[in-house]
mmCIF file of C-alpha atoms in Angstrom:
data_model
loop_
_atom_site.group_PDB
_atom_site.id
_atom_site.type_symbol
_atom_site.label_atom_id
_atom_site.label_comp_id
_atom_site.label_asym_id
_atom_site.label_seq_id
_atom_site.Cartn_x
_atom_site.Cartn_y
_atom_site.Cartn_z
ATOM 1 C CA MET A 1 136.080 73.041 86.166
ATOM 2 C CA GLU A 2 135.580 77.012 86.490
ATOM 3 C CA ASP A 3 134.788 78.282 90.105
ATOM 4 C CA GLY A 4 131.537 80.490 90.494
ATOM 5 C CA ILE A 5 127.758 80.082 90.186
ATOM 6 C CA THR A 6 125.059 80.667 87.472
ATOM 7 C CA ILE A 7 121.440 82.140 88.684
ATOM 8 C CA ALA A 8 118.618 81.496 86.172
ATOM 9 C CA LEU A 9 116.087 84.284 86.420
ATOM 10 C CA ASP A 10 112.333 84.338 85.771
ATOM 11 C CA ASN A 11 112.707 86.581 82.586
ATOM 12 C CA CYS A 12 115.066 89.118 80.873
ATOM 13 C CA GLU A 13 113.339 91.969 82.578
ATOM 14 C CA LEU A 14 114.389 91.112 85.854
ATOM 15 C CA LEU A 15 117.668 90.638 84.673
ATOM 16 C CA SER A 16 117.395 94.187 83.082
ATOM 17 C CA GLY A 17 116.871 95.805 86.224
ATOM 18 C CA ILE A 18 119.332 93.789 88.268
ATOM 19 C CA CYS A 19 122.132 94.828 85.919
ATOM 20 C CA GLY A 20 121.038 98.628 85.774
ATOM 21 C CA ALA A 21 121.869 101.102 83.076
ATOM 22 C CA ASN A 22 124.774 100.044 80.868
ATOM 23 C CA ASP A 23 125.366 97.105 83.428
ATOM 24 C CA GLU A 24 126.436 99.637 86.244
ATOM 25 C CA ASN A 25 125.049 97.542 88.778
ATOM 26 C CA LEU A 26 127.362 94.705 87.764
ATOM 27 C CA ARG A 27 130.339 96.507 87.515
ATOM 28 C CA VAL A 28 130.157 97.741 91.339
ATOM 29 C CA ILE A 29 129.456 94.268 92.276
ATOM 30 C CA GLU A 30 132.660 93.138 90.436
ATOM 31 C CA ASN A 31 134.497 96.008 92.264
ATOM 32 C CA THR A 32 133.554 94.847 95.402
ATOM 33 C CA LEU A 33 133.595 91.032 95.188
ATOM 34 C CA GLY A 34 136.449 90.719 92.812
ATOM 35 C CA GLY A 35 135.782 88.342 89.810
ATOM 36 C CA PHE A 36 133.731 88.698 86.506
ATOM 37 C CA ILE A 37 130.194 88.672 85.822
ATOM 38 C CA THR A 38 128.429 87.768 82.614
ATOM 39 C CA ALA A 39 124.646 88.327 81.989
ATOM 40 C CA ARG A 40 122.997 86.464 78.774
ATOM 41 C CA GLY A 41 119.326 85.799 78.142
ATOM 42 C CA ASN A 42 117.882 85.174 81.694
ATOM 43 C CA GLU A 43 121.239 83.919 83.137
ATOM 44 C CA ILE A 44 123.601 85.747 85.153
ATOM 45 C CA HIS A 45 127.036 84.015 85.556
ATOM 46 C CA PHE A 46 129.628 85.003 88.180
ATOM 47 C CA GLU A 47 133.200 83.658 87.874
ATOM 48 C CA ASN A 48 135.249 83.609 91.191
ATOM 49 C CA SER A 49 137.280 81.031 92.868
ATOM 50 C CA GLU A 50 136.435 82.196 96.553
ATOM 51 C CA LYS A 51 133.723 80.482 98.177
ATOM 52 C CA ALA A 52 132.904 83.221 100.295
ATOM 53 C CA ALA A 53 132.926 86.000 97.668
ATOM 54 C CA VAL A 54 130.282 83.438 95.690
ATOM 55 C CA LYS A 55 128.136 83.140 98.751
ATOM 56 C CA ARG A 56 128.008 86.974 98.971
ATOM 57 C CA PHE A 57 127.131 87.266 95.312
ATOM 58 C CA LYS A 58 124.138 84.762 95.719
ATOM 59 C CA THR A 59 122.797 86.852 98.893
ATOM 60 C CA MET A 60 122.966 89.959 96.996
ATOM 61 C CA ILE A 61 121.161 88.799 94.035
ATOM 62 C CA ASP A 62 118.365 87.251 96.141
ATOM 63 C CA ASN A 63 118.055 90.682 97.488
ATOM 64 C CA LEU A 64 118.103 92.539 94.216
ATOM 65 C CA ILE A 65 115.366 89.873 92.841
ATOM 66 C CA TYR A 66 113.130 90.760 95.471
ATOM 67 C CA ALA A 67 113.745 94.362 95.247
ATOM 68 C CA VAL A 68 113.127 94.568 91.350
ATOM 69 C CA LYS A 69 109.999 92.345 91.887
ATOM 70 C CA ASP A 70 108.883 95.012 94.120
ATOM 71 C CA GLY A 71 109.258 97.620 91.731
ATOM 72 C CA GLU A 72 112.499 99.226 92.979
ATOM 73 C CA GLN A 73 115.133 100.210 90.630
ATOM 74 C CA PRO A 74 118.352 99.474 92.414
ATOM 75 C CA SER A 75 120.883 102.362 92.112
ATOM 76 C CA ALA A 76 124.612 101.967 92.184
ATOM 77 C CA ASP A 77 124.501 103.467 95.686
ATOM 78 C CA TYR A 78 122.116 100.744 96.889
ATOM 79 C CA ILE A 79 124.169 97.991 95.482
ATOM 80 C CA ARG A 80 127.481 99.433 97.294
ATOM 81 C CA ALA A 81 125.216 99.486 100.424
ATOM 82 C CA LEU A 82 124.343 95.906 100.044
ATOM 83 C CA ALA A 83 127.686 94.860 99.206
ATOM 84 C CA ASP A 84 129.028 96.606 102.522
ATOM 85 C CA GLU A 85 126.173 94.492 104.681
ATOM 86 C CA THR A 86 126.700 91.203 103.187
ATOM 87 C CA GLU A 87 130.169 91.463 104.248
ATOM 88 C CA LYS A 88 129.226 91.542 107.806
ATOM 89 C CA THR A 89 125.951 89.473 108.280
ATOM 90 C CA ASP A 90 122.725 88.439 106.426
ATOM 91 C CA SER A 91 121.340 91.225 104.604
ATOM 92 C CA SER A 92 117.496 89.957 104.340
ATOM 93 C CA TYR A 93 116.941 92.737 106.590
ATOM 94 C CA LEU A 94 116.965 95.274 103.759
ATOM 95 C CA ARG A 95 113.566 93.784 102.225
ATOM 96 C CA ASP A 96 112.214 92.907 105.621
ATOM 97 C CA SER A 97 112.412 96.396 106.763
ATOM 98 C CA MET A 98 111.219 98.237 103.769
ATOM 99 C CA ILE A 99 108.567 101.046 104.077
ATOM 100 C CA GLN A 100 105.714 100.837 101.505
ATOM 101 C CA ILE A 101 103.780 104.103 101.391
ATOM 102 C CA PRO A 102 100.325 103.199 100.264
ATOM 103 C CA HIS A 103 98.393 104.240 97.091
ATOM 104 C CA GLY A 104 101.106 103.348 94.888
ATOM 105 C CA PHE A 105 103.832 105.622 96.270
ATOM 106 C CA ASN A 106 107.333 105.068 96.959
ATOM 107 C CA ARG A 107 108.880 102.225 98.615
ATOM 108 C CA VAL A 108 111.993 102.921 101.055
ATOM 109 C CA PHE A 109 114.392 100.382 101.620
ATOM 110 C CA PRO A 110 116.913 101.004 104.394
ATOM 111 C CA LYS A 111 120.616 101.185 103.247
ATOM 112 C CA THR A 112 122.280 99.798 106.199
ATOM 113 C CA LYS A 113 121.821 97.515 109.215
ATOM 114 C CA ASN A 114 121.275 100.155 111.823
ATOM 115 C CA GLN A 115 118.956 101.964 109.377
ATOM 116 C CA ALA A 116 116.863 98.607 109.386
ATOM 117 C CA GLN A 117 116.929 98.476 113.152
ATOM 118 C CA TYR A 118 115.681 102.398 113.124
ATOM 119 C CA ILE A 119 112.591 101.369 111.315
ATOM 120 C CA ASN A 120 111.963 98.350 113.291
ATOM 121 C CA ASP A 121 112.287 100.519 116.608
ATOM 122 C CA MET A 122 109.522 102.914 115.130
ATOM 123 C CA ARG A 123 107.283 100.176 114.262
ATOM 124 C CA ASP A 124 107.808 98.364 118.126
ATOM 125 C CA ASN A 125 107.762 101.355 120.167
ATOM 126 C CA GLU A 126 105.469 104.146 121.205
ATOM 127 C CA ILE A 127 108.467 106.619 121.587
ATOM 128 C CA CYS A 128 111.676 106.274 119.386
ATOM 129 C CA PHE A 129 114.652 108.606 119.586
ATOM 130 C CA CYS A 130 117.240 108.496 116.787
ATOM 131 C CA ILE A 131 120.509 109.983 117.213
ATOM 132 C CA GLY A 132 123.296 110.289 114.270
ATOM 133 C CA PRO A 133 124.854 112.862 112.240
ATOM 134 C CA ALA A 134 123.774 114.489 109.224
ATOM 135 C CA GLY A 135 122.842 112.588 106.148
ATOM 136 C CA THR A 136 122.223 109.201 108.031
ATOM 137 C CA GLY A 137 118.321 109.253 107.024
ATOM 138 C CA LYS A 138 116.991 110.251 110.522
ATOM 139 C CA THR A 139 114.495 112.583 109.247
ATOM 140 C CA PHE A 140 113.751 110.803 105.616
ATOM 141 C CA LEU A 141 113.023 107.572 107.480
ATOM 142 C CA ALA A 142 110.860 109.115 110.221
ATOM 143 C CA ILE A 143 108.910 110.909 107.279
ATOM 144 C CA ALA A 144 108.454 107.672 105.220
ATOM 145 C CA HIS A 145 107.401 105.888 108.248
ATOM 146 C CA ALA A 146 104.893 108.609 109.418
ATOM 147 C CA LEU A 147 103.205 108.764 105.696
ATOM 148 C CA GLN A 148 102.828 104.825 105.787
ATOM 149 C CA ILE A 149 100.811 105.254 109.072
ATOM 150 C CA LEU A 150 98.778 108.317 108.020
ATOM 151 C CA LEU A 151 97.914 107.344 104.338
ATOM 152 C CA SER A 152 96.904 103.870 105.832
ATOM 153 C CA LYS A 153 94.661 105.587 108.148
ATOM 154 C CA LYS A 154 96.197 104.033 111.270
ATOM 155 C CA MET A 155 96.401 107.476 112.690
ATOM 156 C CA ARG A 156 94.516 110.611 111.897
ATOM 157 C CA LYS A 157 97.168 113.134 112.031
ATOM 158 C CA LEU A 158 100.936 113.856 111.328
ATOM 159 C CA VAL A 159 102.514 116.594 113.765
ATOM 160 C CA LEU A 160 105.790 118.212 112.804
ATOM 161 C CA THR A 161 107.710 120.042 115.244
ATOM 162 C CA ARG A 162 111.128 121.318 116.300
ATOM 163 C CA PRO A 163 112.898 124.157 118.455
ATOM 164 C CA VAL A 164 113.462 127.231 116.898
ATOM 165 C CA VAL A 165 117.145 128.080 117.765
ATOM 166 C CA GLU A 166 117.561 131.249 116.070
ATOM 167 C CA ALA A 167 120.910 132.195 114.450
ATOM 168 C CA GLY A 168 121.122 136.055 113.957
ATOM 169 C CA GLU A 169 117.541 136.572 113.256
ATOM 170 C CA ASN A 170 114.337 135.494 114.975
ATOM 171 C CA LEU A 171 110.627 134.682 114.351
ATOM 172 C CA GLY A 172 109.340 137.943 115.067
ATOM 173 C CA PHE A 173 110.900 139.757 112.279
ATOM 174 C CA LEU A 174 110.005 136.790 109.488
ATOM 175 C CA PRO A 175 106.874 137.942 107.604
ATOM 176 C CA GLY A 176 103.661 136.275 107.468
ATOM 177 C CA ASP A 177 101.497 134.347 110.294
ATOM 178 C CA LEU A 178 102.662 131.775 112.514
ATOM 179 C CA ALA A 179 102.649 128.812 110.054
ATOM 180 C CA GLN A 180 104.615 130.899 107.731
ATOM 181 C CA LYS A 181 107.195 132.021 110.147
ATOM 182 C CA ILE A 182 107.673 128.540 111.158
ATOM 183 C CA ASP A 183 108.025 127.200 107.490
ATOM 184 C CA PRO A 184 111.596 127.642 106.862
ATOM 185 C CA TYR A 185 112.549 125.901 109.965
ATOM 186 C CA LEU A 186 110.717 122.670 109.094
ATOM 187 C CA LYS A 187 111.617 122.630 105.402
ATOM 188 C CA PRO A 188 113.886 119.666 105.829
ATOM 189 C CA LEU A 189 110.731 117.824 106.754
ATOM 190 C CA TYR A 190 108.781 118.924 103.818
ATOM 191 C CA ASP A 191 111.533 118.299 101.583
ATOM 192 C CA ALA A 192 111.461 114.661 102.585
ATOM 193 C CA MET A 193 107.609 114.468 102.313
ATOM 194 C CA GLU A 194 107.717 115.873 98.720
ATOM 195 C CA SER A 195 110.403 113.340 97.590
ATOM 196 C CA LEU A 196 107.935 110.682 98.566
ATOM 197 C CA VAL A 197 104.566 111.716 97.590
ATOM 198 C CA PRO A 198 103.107 114.355 95.179
ATOM 199 C CA TYR A 199 102.719 117.966 96.179
ATOM 200 C CA ASP A 200 98.834 117.786 95.923
ATOM 201 C CA VAL A 201 98.655 114.983 98.299
ATOM 202 C CA ILE A 202 100.536 117.274 100.893
ATOM 203 C CA ASN A 203 98.472 120.088 99.994
ATOM 204 C CA ARG A 204 95.202 117.962 100.275
ATOM 205 C CA MET A 205 96.491 116.459 104.109
ATOM 206 C CA GLU A 206 97.248 120.078 105.299
ATOM 207 C CA GLU A 207 93.551 121.415 104.085
ATOM 208 C CA THR A 208 91.931 118.805 106.037
ATOM 209 C CA ARG A 209 94.445 119.020 108.773
ATOM 210 C CA ALA A 210 95.729 115.644 108.735
ATOM 211 C CA ILE A 211 99.330 117.345 108.655
ATOM 212 C CA GLU A 212 100.056 119.974 111.408
ATOM 213 C CA ILE A 213 102.701 122.424 112.058
ATOM 214 C CA ALA A 214 103.239 123.141 115.635
ATOM 215 C CA PRO A 215 106.013 124.894 117.053
ATOM 216 C CA LEU A 216 107.547 123.389 120.050
ATOM 217 C CA ALA A 217 107.117 126.495 121.859
ATOM 218 C CA TYR A 218 103.387 126.176 121.472
ATOM 219 C CA MET A 219 102.737 122.619 122.795
ATOM 220 C CA ARG A 220 102.389 123.219 126.482
ATOM 221 C CA GLY A 221 98.968 122.315 127.520
ATOM 222 C CA ARG A 222 98.087 120.416 124.583
ATOM 223 C CA SER A 223 97.405 116.597 124.640
ATOM 224 C CA LEU A 224 98.223 114.819 121.587
ATOM 225 C CA ASN A 225 95.990 111.960 120.946
ATOM 226 C CA ASP A 226 95.702 109.410 117.906
ATOM 227 C CA CYS A 227 98.496 110.778 115.738
ATOM 228 C CA ILE A 228 102.009 110.391 114.776
ATOM 229 C CA VAL A 229 104.448 113.010 116.221
ATOM 230 C CA ILE A 230 107.857 113.920 114.722
ATOM 231 C CA LEU A 231 110.305 116.155 116.549
ATOM 232 C CA ASP A 232 113.308 117.199 114.721
ATOM 233 C CA GLU A 233 116.521 118.659 115.744
ATOM 234 C CA ALA A 234 116.029 117.724 119.139
ATOM 235 C CA GLN A 235 119.575 118.182 120.066
ATOM 236 C CA ASN A 236 118.567 121.982 120.472
ATOM 237 C CA THR A 237 115.750 121.311 122.988
ATOM 238 C CA THR A 238 116.352 122.248 126.327
ATOM 239 C CA LYS A 239 115.654 119.790 129.324
ATOM 240 C CA GLU A 240 112.288 121.561 129.980
ATOM 241 C CA GLN A 241 111.391 121.697 126.631
ATOM 242 C CA MET A 242 112.005 117.721 126.099
ATOM 243 C CA LYS A 243 110.053 116.866 129.298
ATOM 244 C CA MET A 244 107.055 119.219 128.079
ATOM 245 C CA PHE A 245 107.033 117.613 124.728
ATOM 246 C CA LEU A 246 107.239 114.032 126.174
ATOM 247 C CA THR A 247 104.490 114.779 128.608
ATOM 248 C CA ARG A 248 102.333 115.816 125.722
ATOM 249 C CA ILE A 249 102.223 112.278 124.049
ATOM 250 C CA GLY A 250 98.443 111.187 124.738
ATOM 251 C CA ASN A 251 96.650 107.585 123.936
ATOM 252 C CA GLY A 252 97.289 106.051 120.464
ATOM 253 C CA THR A 253 99.989 108.477 119.754
ATOM 254 C CA ARG A 254 103.569 107.485 118.426
ATOM 255 C CA ALA A 255 106.532 109.677 118.540
ATOM 256 C CA VAL A 256 109.930 109.844 116.686
ATOM 257 C CA ILE A 257 112.624 112.345 118.171
ATOM 258 C CA THR A 258 115.583 112.789 115.992
ATOM 259 C CA GLY A 259 118.546 114.571 116.531
ATOM 260 C CA ASP A 260 122.395 114.956 116.132
ATOM 261 C CA THR A 261 124.342 115.421 119.207
ATOM 262 C CA THR A 262 127.322 116.986 117.435
ATOM 263 C CA GLN A 263 125.288 120.241 116.085
ATOM 264 C CA ILE A 264 123.774 121.616 119.528
ATOM 265 C CA ASP A 265 123.156 125.268 119.095
ATOM 266 C CA LEU A 266 122.185 126.077 122.405
ATOM 267 C CA LYS A 267 124.623 128.364 124.499
ATOM 268 C CA CYS A 268 125.461 125.392 126.861
ATOM 269 C CA LYS A 269 125.460 121.999 125.037
ATOM 270 C CA GLN A 270 124.857 120.228 128.480
ATOM 271 C CA ASP A 271 121.467 122.047 128.536
ATOM 272 C CA SER A 272 120.514 120.079 125.664
ATOM 273 C CA GLY A 273 116.993 117.820 126.226
ATOM 274 C CA LEU A 274 118.118 115.135 124.084
ATOM 275 C CA LEU A 275 121.542 114.484 125.947
ATOM 276 C CA ASN A 276 119.315 114.657 129.199
ATOM 277 C CA ALA A 277 116.876 112.157 127.688
ATOM 278 C CA LEU A 278 119.697 109.828 126.584
ATOM 279 C CA ASP A 279 120.984 109.826 130.331
ATOM 280 C CA ILE A 280 117.910 109.133 132.159
ATOM 281 C CA LEU A 281 115.205 107.416 129.901
ATOM 282 C CA ARG A 282 117.341 104.583 128.539
ATOM 283 C CA GLU A 283 115.749 101.763 130.741
ATOM 284 C CA ILE A 284 112.206 102.897 130.130
ATOM 285 C CA GLU A 285 110.368 99.852 128.625
ATOM 286 C CA GLY A 286 108.255 100.996 125.308
ATOM 287 C CA LEU A 287 110.778 103.469 124.521
ATOM 288 C CA SER A 288 113.953 103.158 122.239
ATOM 289 C CA PHE A 289 117.069 104.489 121.276
ATOM 290 C CA SER A 290 118.572 104.058 117.875
ATOM 291 C CA PHE A 291 121.920 105.305 116.926
ATOM 292 C CA LEU A 292 123.348 105.989 113.430
ATOM 293 C CA HIS A 293 126.818 106.656 112.544
ATOM 294 C CA THR A 294 129.152 107.810 110.153
ATOM 295 C CA SER A 295 129.133 104.606 108.233
ATOM 296 C CA ASP A 296 125.152 105.110 107.743
ATOM 297 C CA VAL A 297 125.519 108.286 105.785
ATOM 298 C CA ALA A 298 123.318 107.823 102.507
ATOM 299 C CA ARG A 299 122.786 111.307 101.431
ATOM 300 C CA ASN A 300 126.131 111.678 99.247
ATOM 301 C CA PRO A 301 129.279 109.457 99.636
ATOM 302 C CA LEU A 302 131.281 112.866 100.260
ATOM 303 C CA ILE A 303 129.419 113.751 103.216
ATOM 304 C CA LYS A 304 130.518 110.569 104.849
ATOM 305 C CA LYS A 305 134.392 111.934 104.116
ATOM 306 C CA ILE A 306 133.078 115.619 105.592
ATOM 307 C CA ILE A 307 131.915 114.200 108.674
ATOM 308 C CA GLN A 308 135.234 112.039 109.363
ATOM 309 C CA ALA A 309 137.168 114.734 108.604
ATOM 310 C CA TYR A 310 135.605 117.088 111.327
ATOM 311 C CA ASN A 311 135.465 114.122 113.815
ATOM 312 C CA GLU A 312 139.231 113.955 113.374
ATOM 313 C CA ASN A 313 139.865 117.224 113.522
ATOM 314 C CA GLU A 314 137.666 117.536 117.150
ATOM 315 C CA LYS A 315 139.654 114.425 118.308
#
C-alpha cells in the first residue's frame, strides 16, 4: 500500500486554481516537501512516505482551497511562503489575517507569520509601530489596512505623512505648490494605493479630501480626529518630531508608524525619533511594536539576499 494522501475537491475549477498555470504551484510544493503530486478530475494525490510531509501537504491544500474560494489566485511566491510557515507552525493565520478591501477590490494575504502579527496589531491597537528592512511589506500592508477602514466608512479620512530628509535637493527648489512638492516623497504610499484600488477611486478620495497629504513639518498645532494616519520613513524623524506627531492623535484616530532603523539618513543616527520611541514607549498599553525581518521580505527574493549581504558586511 502506497503512502500519501488523496484529497477530493468540490470541482475541477477549484483544482485548477490550486495547481496554477502549467501546474507551477504543484511543482513548488513537490520541490519543498519532496514526493510526487498528481491531479486528475477533482482529486489531487500526494505520494510521500513521511507523515510530517503529508500533514504539511494537507495543511497547505486546506489553505489554498480557502484562498481560491475567496477569489485569490495563489502565486508560486505565495506557495513558497505558505510552505515556509507550515514548517514552523499552524498557518491558518495566513487566511485569518487577510485584508479585504471593500467594493470588490483586492484581497491582501500576509505571506509570513510576522506580517500576520503586524496586521493584527494594526487592528487591535490605536497606535502601531512597524520596524523592518526594505521589501517586508511595512508600507503596503499599512495602506491596505487603511483603505479597508476608509472604504468601509469606519473613519472619515486617511492622512499620509513622512519626514522630508533631503539628499542634495530641498523642497524649495522643486516646482509647484506644497502638495506637488511633497508628492515625490510620498510616491511609495501612492504606488501601494494604486496597486490596490483603481486610480479614479484615489482621485475621488482626494477630491473629497478623504485622502490628505500632510508634510510632517506642518503637523504642529493640529488635532487629528476620526481618521487613520500613516507616518512613513519614521526612522528619519527627530525625537521632537516624533513626540509632536504622536501628540497630534485625537479621538477616534488610529496611527501606523513605519520605519527601517538600518536606513537612518539623519546626521546623527541616535537622534532618530523611531529609535527613541522604541526605547521609551514599548510598555504603554494600546500601543504596539511589530518587527519584520529579512525572512519577511516579500518584494523580490533577490532583495532578501541583498539585505543579508549588507548585514553580513556591516558585521
